PDB file of C-alpha atoms and ligand atoms in Angstrom:
ATOM      1  CA  UNK A   1     -16.360   4.094  -3.409  1.00  0.00           C
ATOM      2  CA  UNK A   2     -13.203   2.012  -3.945  1.00  0.00           C
ATOM      3  CA  UNK A   3     -11.596   0.861  -0.700  1.00  0.00           C
ATOM      4  CA  UNK A   4      -7.915  -0.043  -0.806  1.00  0.00           C
ATOM      5  CA  UNK A   5      -5.714  -1.352   2.011  1.00  0.00           C
ATOM      6  CA  UNK A   6      -1.939  -1.479   1.470  1.00  0.00           C
ATOM      7  CA  UNK A   7      -0.199  -4.120   3.584  1.00  0.00           C
ATOM      8  CA  UNK A   8       3.447  -4.778   4.529  1.00  0.00           C
ATOM      9  CA  UNK A   9       5.151  -6.428   7.481  1.00  0.00           C
ATOM     10  CA  UNK A  10       5.612  -3.599   9.982  1.00  0.00           C
ATOM     11  CA  UNK A  11       3.372  -0.867   8.506  1.00  0.00           C
ATOM     12  CA  UNK A  12       6.140   1.674   9.074  1.00  0.00           C
ATOM     13  CA  UNK A  13       7.931   1.696   5.696  1.00  0.00           C
ATOM     14  CA  UNK A  14       6.391   0.308   2.507  1.00  0.00           C
ATOM     15  CA  UNK A  15       2.631   0.317   3.083  1.00  0.00           C
ATOM     16  CA  UNK A  16       2.375   3.812   4.648  1.00  0.00           C
ATOM     17  CA  UNK A  17       4.487   5.013   1.707  1.00  0.00           C
ATOM     18  CA  UNK A  18       2.092   3.322  -0.726  1.00  0.00           C
ATOM     19  CA  UNK A  19      -0.792   4.986   1.105  1.00  0.00           C
ATOM     20  CA  UNK A  20       0.924   8.386   0.779  1.00  0.00           C
ATOM     21  CA  UNK A  21       1.615   7.935  -2.931  1.00  0.00           C
ATOM     22  CA  UNK A  22      -1.930   6.763  -3.657  1.00  0.00           C
ATOM     23  CA  UNK A  23      -3.489   9.583  -1.643  1.00  0.00           C
ATOM     24  CA  UNK A  24      -1.541  12.167  -3.602  1.00  0.00           C
ATOM     25  CA  UNK A  25      -2.363  10.618  -6.990  1.00  0.00           C
ATOM     26  CA  UNK A  26      -6.045  10.450  -6.098  1.00  0.00           C
ATOM     27  CA  UNK A  27      -5.986  14.066  -4.903  1.00  0.00           C
ATOM     28  CA  UNK A  28      -4.203  15.256  -8.050  1.00  0.00           C
ATOM     29  CA  UNK A  29      -6.830  13.457 -10.128  1.00  0.00           C
ATOM     30  CA  UNK A  30      -9.607  15.211  -8.164  1.00  0.00           C
ATOM     31  CA  UNK A  31     -11.049  11.815  -7.196  1.00  0.00           C
ATOM     32  CA  UNK A  32     -10.836  11.913  -3.399  1.00  0.00           C
ATOM     33  CA  UNK A  33     -14.569  11.252  -3.033  1.00  0.00           C
ATOM     34  CA  UNK A  34     -14.199   7.948  -4.856  1.00  0.00           C
ATOM     35  CA  UNK A  35     -11.598   6.353  -2.609  1.00  0.00           C
ATOM     36  CA  UNK A  36     -10.907   5.157   0.881  1.00  0.00           C
ATOM     37  CA  UNK A  37      -7.189   4.492   1.312  1.00  0.00           C
ATOM     38  CA  UNK A  38      -5.484   2.998   4.350  1.00  0.00           C
ATOM     39  CA  UNK A  39      -2.528   0.798   5.293  1.00  0.00           C
ATOM     40  CA  UNK A  40      -1.796  -1.894   7.866  1.00  0.00           C
ATOM     41  CA  UNK A  41       0.883  -4.353   8.919  1.00  0.00           C
ATOM     42  CA  UNK A  42       1.070  -8.098   9.412  1.00  0.00           C
ATOM     43  CA  UNK A  43       2.867  -7.403  12.711  1.00  0.00           C
ATOM     44  CA  UNK A  44       1.484  -5.309  15.554  1.00  0.00           C
ATOM     45  CA  UNK A  45       4.986  -4.652  16.891  1.00  0.00           C
ATOM     46  CA  UNK A  46       5.052  -1.008  15.748  1.00  0.00           C
ATOM     47  CA  UNK A  47       1.406  -0.231  16.556  1.00  0.00           C
ATOM     48  CA  UNK A  48       0.796   3.490  17.073  1.00  0.00           C
ATOM     49  CA  UNK A  49       4.129   4.566  15.603  1.00  0.00           C
ATOM     50  CA  UNK A  50       4.658   7.032  12.782  1.00  0.00           C
ATOM     51  CA  UNK A  51       6.464   5.641   9.730  1.00  0.00           C
ATOM     52  CA  UNK A  52      10.202   4.978  10.129  1.00  0.00           C
ATOM     53  CA  UNK A  53      12.134   8.281  10.217  1.00  0.00           C
ATOM     54  CA  UNK A  54      14.209   7.240   7.172  1.00  0.00           C
ATOM     55  CA  UNK A  55      11.062   6.486   5.177  1.00  0.00           C
ATOM     56  CA  UNK A  56       9.577   9.839   6.172  1.00  0.00           C
ATOM     57  CA  UNK A  57      12.781  11.675   5.202  1.00  0.00           C
ATOM     58  CA  UNK A  58      12.953  10.064   1.762  1.00  0.00           C
ATOM     59  CA  UNK A  59       9.234  10.659   1.283  1.00  0.00           C
ATOM     60  CA  UNK A  60       9.568  14.322   2.259  1.00  0.00           C
ATOM     61  CA  UNK A  61      12.222  14.824  -0.405  1.00  0.00           C
ATOM     62  CA  UNK A  62       9.543  13.981  -2.973  1.00  0.00           C
ATOM     63  CA  UNK A  63       6.921  16.092  -1.237  1.00  0.00           C
ATOM     64  CA  UNK A  64       5.040  13.390   0.701  1.00  0.00           C
ATOM     65  CA  UNK A  65       4.162  13.970   4.356  1.00  0.00           C
ATOM     66  CA  UNK A  66       3.514  10.568   5.967  1.00  0.00           C
ATOM     67  CA  UNK A  67       1.319  10.830   9.065  1.00  0.00           C
ATOM     68  CA  UNK A  68      -0.169   7.314   9.237  1.00  0.00           C
ATOM     69  CA  UNK A  69       0.077   5.491  12.585  1.00  0.00           C
ATOM     70  CA  UNK A  70       1.006   1.812  12.347  1.00  0.00           C
ATOM     71  CA  UNK A  71      -1.728  -0.703  13.004  1.00  0.00           C
ATOM     72  CA  UNK A  72      -2.079  -4.446  12.404  1.00  0.00           C
ATOM     73  CA  UNK A  73      -4.381  -6.020   9.796  1.00  0.00           C
ATOM     74  CA  UNK A  74      -7.730  -6.992  11.345  1.00  0.00           C
ATOM     75  CA  UNK A  75     -10.265  -9.566  10.188  1.00  0.00           C
ATOM     76  CA  UNK A  76     -12.790  -6.758   9.503  1.00  0.00           C
ATOM     77  CA  UNK A  77     -10.366  -5.325   6.957  1.00  0.00           C
ATOM     78  CA  UNK A  78     -11.167  -8.239   4.655  1.00  0.00           C
ATOM     79  CA  UNK A  79     -14.831  -7.216   4.675  1.00  0.00           C
ATOM     80  CA  UNK A  80     -14.278  -3.436   4.771  1.00  0.00           C
ATOM     81  CA  UNK A  81     -11.854  -3.179   1.820  1.00  0.00           C
ATOM     82  CA  UNK A  82     -12.219  -4.133  -1.857  1.00  0.00           C
ATOM     83  CA  UNK A  83      -8.503  -4.707  -2.399  1.00  0.00           C
ATOM     84  CA  UNK A  84      -5.796  -5.748   0.071  1.00  0.00           C
ATOM     85  CA  UNK A  85      -2.474  -5.146  -1.643  1.00  0.00           C
ATOM     86  CA  UNK A  86       0.629  -6.890  -0.267  1.00  0.00           C
ATOM     87  CA  UNK A  87       4.216  -5.842  -0.956  1.00  0.00           C
ATOM     88  CA  UNK A  88       5.949  -9.240  -1.123  1.00  0.00           C
ATOM     89  CA  UNK A  89       5.365 -13.016  -1.045  1.00  0.00           C
ATOM     90  CA  UNK A  90       5.430 -13.152   2.717  1.00  0.00           C
ATOM     91  CA  UNK A  91       2.774 -10.441   3.071  1.00  0.00           C
ATOM     92  CA  UNK A  92       0.593 -12.193   0.511  1.00  0.00           C
ATOM     93  CA  UNK A  93       0.980 -15.609   2.162  1.00  0.00           C
ATOM     94  CA  UNK A  94       0.128 -14.082   5.545  1.00  0.00           C
ATOM     95  CA  UNK A  95      -2.925 -12.302   4.119  1.00  0.00           C
ATOM     96  CA  UNK A  96      -4.111 -15.525   2.466  1.00  0.00           C
ATOM     97  CA  UNK A  97      -3.730 -17.357   5.784  1.00  0.00           C
ATOM     98  CA  UNK A  98      -5.885 -14.737   7.484  1.00  0.00           C
ATOM     99  CA  UNK A  99      -8.614 -14.336   4.853  1.00  0.00           C
ATOM    100  CA  UNK A 100     -11.872 -15.342   6.563  1.00  0.00           C
ATOM    101  CA  UNK A 101     -13.474 -16.873   3.438  1.00  0.00           C
ATOM    102  CA  UNK A 102     -12.752 -17.600  -0.249  1.00  0.00           C
ATOM    103  CA  UNK A 103     -14.569 -14.418  -1.276  1.00  0.00           C
ATOM    104  CA  UNK A 104     -12.234 -12.265   0.796  1.00  0.00           C
ATOM    105  CA  UNK A 105      -9.243 -14.307  -0.404  1.00  0.00           C
ATOM    106  CA  UNK A 106      -9.897 -13.044  -3.946  1.00  0.00           C
ATOM    107  CA  UNK A 107      -9.401  -9.423  -2.828  1.00  0.00           C
ATOM    108  CA  UNK A 108      -5.675  -9.976  -2.204  1.00  0.00           C
ATOM    109  CA  UNK A 109      -3.297  -8.464  -4.765  1.00  0.00           C
ATOM    110  CA  UNK A 110       0.456  -7.995  -5.258  1.00  0.00           C
ATOM    111  CA  UNK A 111       1.644  -4.384  -5.490  1.00  0.00           C
ATOM    112  CA  UNK A 112       4.167  -5.056  -8.240  1.00  0.00           C
ATOM    113  CA  UNK A 113       1.531  -6.647 -10.500  1.00  0.00           C
ATOM    114  CA  UNK A 114       0.555  -3.031 -11.247  1.00  0.00           C
ATOM    115  CA  UNK A 115       4.078  -1.936 -12.240  1.00  0.00           C
ATOM    116  CA  UNK A 116       4.318  -0.650 -15.803  1.00  0.00           C
ATOM    117  CA  UNK A 117       7.872   0.738 -15.993  1.00  0.00           C
ATOM    118  CA  UNK A 118       9.875  -0.978 -13.256  1.00  0.00           C
ATOM    119  CA  UNK A 119      10.374  -4.746 -13.661  1.00  0.00           C
ATOM    120  CA  UNK A 120      10.042  -5.566  -9.956  1.00  0.00           C
ATOM    121  CA  UNK A 121       8.504  -8.784  -8.648  1.00  0.00           C
ATOM    122  CA  UNK A 122       8.078  -7.469  -5.102  1.00  0.00           C
ATOM    123  CA  UNK A 123       8.628  -4.293  -3.067  1.00  0.00           C
ATOM    124  CA  UNK A 124      11.802  -5.119  -1.090  1.00  0.00           C
ATOM    125  CA  UNK A 125      11.789  -4.477   2.634  1.00  0.00           C
ATOM    126  CA  UNK A 126      14.033  -1.395   3.041  1.00  0.00           C
ATOM    127  CA  UNK A 127      14.301  -1.713   6.829  1.00  0.00           C
ATOM    128  CA  UNK A 128      17.876  -3.044   6.810  1.00  0.00           C
ATOM    129  CA  UNK A 129      18.935  -1.302   3.609  1.00  0.00           C
ATOM    130  CA  UNK A 130      20.611   2.010   2.892  1.00  0.00           C
ATOM    131  CA  UNK A 131      19.232   5.116   1.243  1.00  0.00           C
ATOM    132  CA  UNK A 132      18.988   3.425  -2.180  1.00  0.00           C
ATOM    133  CA  UNK A 133      16.557   0.878  -0.743  1.00  0.00           C
ATOM    134  CA  UNK A 134      14.162   3.590   0.379  1.00  0.00           C
ATOM    135  CA  UNK A 135      14.426   5.462  -2.925  1.00  0.00           C
ATOM    136  CA  UNK A 136      13.769   2.237  -4.852  1.00  0.00           C
ATOM    137  CA  UNK A 137      10.659   1.566  -2.749  1.00  0.00           C
ATOM    138  CA  UNK A 138       9.254   4.981  -3.685  1.00  0.00           C
ATOM    139  CA  UNK A 139      10.154   4.474  -7.358  1.00  0.00           C
ATOM    140  CA  UNK A 140       8.245   1.175  -7.440  1.00  0.00           C
ATOM    141  CA  UNK A 141       5.268   2.567  -5.537  1.00  0.00           C
ATOM    142  CA  UNK A 142       4.931   5.650  -7.752  1.00  0.00           C
ATOM    143  CA  UNK A 143       4.893   3.395 -10.809  1.00  0.00           C
ATOM    144  CA  UNK A 144       2.496   0.814  -9.376  1.00  0.00           C
ATOM    145  CA  UNK A 145       0.050   3.245  -7.757  1.00  0.00           C
ATOM    146  CA  UNK A 146      -0.227   5.253 -10.944  1.00  0.00           C
ATOM    147  CA  UNK A 147      -1.284   2.120 -12.821  1.00  0.00           C
ATOM    148  CA  UNK A 148      -3.533   1.032  -9.965  1.00  0.00           C
ATOM    149  CA  UNK A 149      -5.394   4.338 -10.189  1.00  0.00           C
ATOM    150  CA  UNK A 150      -5.749   3.981 -13.959  1.00  0.00           C
ATOM    151  CA  UNK A 151      -7.077   0.448 -13.506  1.00  0.00           C
ATOM    152  CA  UNK A 152      -9.784   1.889 -11.270  1.00  0.00           C
ATOM    153  CA  UNK A 153     -10.954   4.545 -13.709  1.00  0.00           C
ATOM    154  CA  UNK A 154     -14.260   6.080 -12.797  1.00  0.00           C
ATOM    155  CA  UNK A 155     -17.134   5.527 -15.269  1.00  0.00           C
ATOM    156  CA  UNK A 156     -17.653   9.331 -15.410  1.00  0.00           C
ATOM    157  CA  UNK A 157     -14.109   9.934 -16.643  1.00  0.00           C
ATOM    158  CA  UNK A 158     -14.244   7.273 -19.347  1.00  0.00           C
ATOM    159  CA  UNK A 159     -14.313   8.628 -22.906  1.00  0.00           C
ATOM    160  CA  UNK A 160     -17.775   8.788 -24.499  1.00  0.00           C
ATOM    161  CA  UNK A 161     -16.690   7.571 -27.885  1.00  0.00           C
TER     162      UNK A 161
HETATM  163  P1  4NP B   1       7.810  -2.530   6.454  1.00  0.00           P
HETATM  164  O1  4NP B   1       9.312  -2.667   7.019  1.00  0.00           O
HETATM  165  O2  4NP B   1       7.228  -3.918   6.455  1.00  0.00           O
HETATM  166  O3  4NP B   1       8.001  -1.993   5.066  1.00  0.00           O
HETATM  167  O4  4NP B   1       7.078  -1.580   7.385  1.00  0.00           O
HETATM  168  C1  4NP B   1       9.563  -3.297   8.234  1.00  0.00           C
HETATM  169  C2  4NP B   1       9.561  -2.581   9.413  1.00  0.00           C
HETATM  170  C3  4NP B   1       9.807  -3.206  10.614  1.00  0.00           C
HETATM  171  C4  4NP B   1      10.070  -4.557  10.651  1.00  0.00           C
HETATM  172  C5  4NP B   1      10.064  -5.277   9.485  1.00  0.00           C
HETATM  173  C6  4NP B   1       9.827  -4.661   8.276  1.00  0.00           C
HETATM  174  N1  4NP B   1      10.344  -5.206  11.874  1.00  0.00           N
HETATM  175  O5  4NP B   1      10.616  -6.401  11.868  1.00  0.00           O
HETATM  176  O6  4NP B   1      10.303  -4.562  12.926  1.00  0.00           O
END
């Protein structure tokens, strides 16, 4: 079982979108039994809320239904998950500050390090942007999550030769 936590600032735009993209890719690959996928925010300000209505609308246009409820990152997350994937420098710095030990520190990753097609260095916060910002977030996440899934290929699906 691979356990992945996507992390952004508010957990109402980027990380619930990443969760939605990854869930669909995993489902399409028939690998749901292999993964636990969740998302969380650095802030607790939006705790309990559905993703931002603009994020949900842009997601729905590509067939994603986002139903995650915002929650803050907890210390247990560093033990419970194998990878904690931040969206930008600030998320990564905040995760590093909160990592309870060096072993958990090494689980922190940057979402855009998995990008294969889009030359992005971070997933920009779309909260104060227009429609293009939300579309760009989904473009980056579809690219990065696809590569993330490939990087976590199951031994069973590896070629025999
Ligand atoms: P997210 O976007 O980190 O992608 O969920 C944000 C949502 C809310 C706030 C900041 C970023 N906020 O400050 O309330």
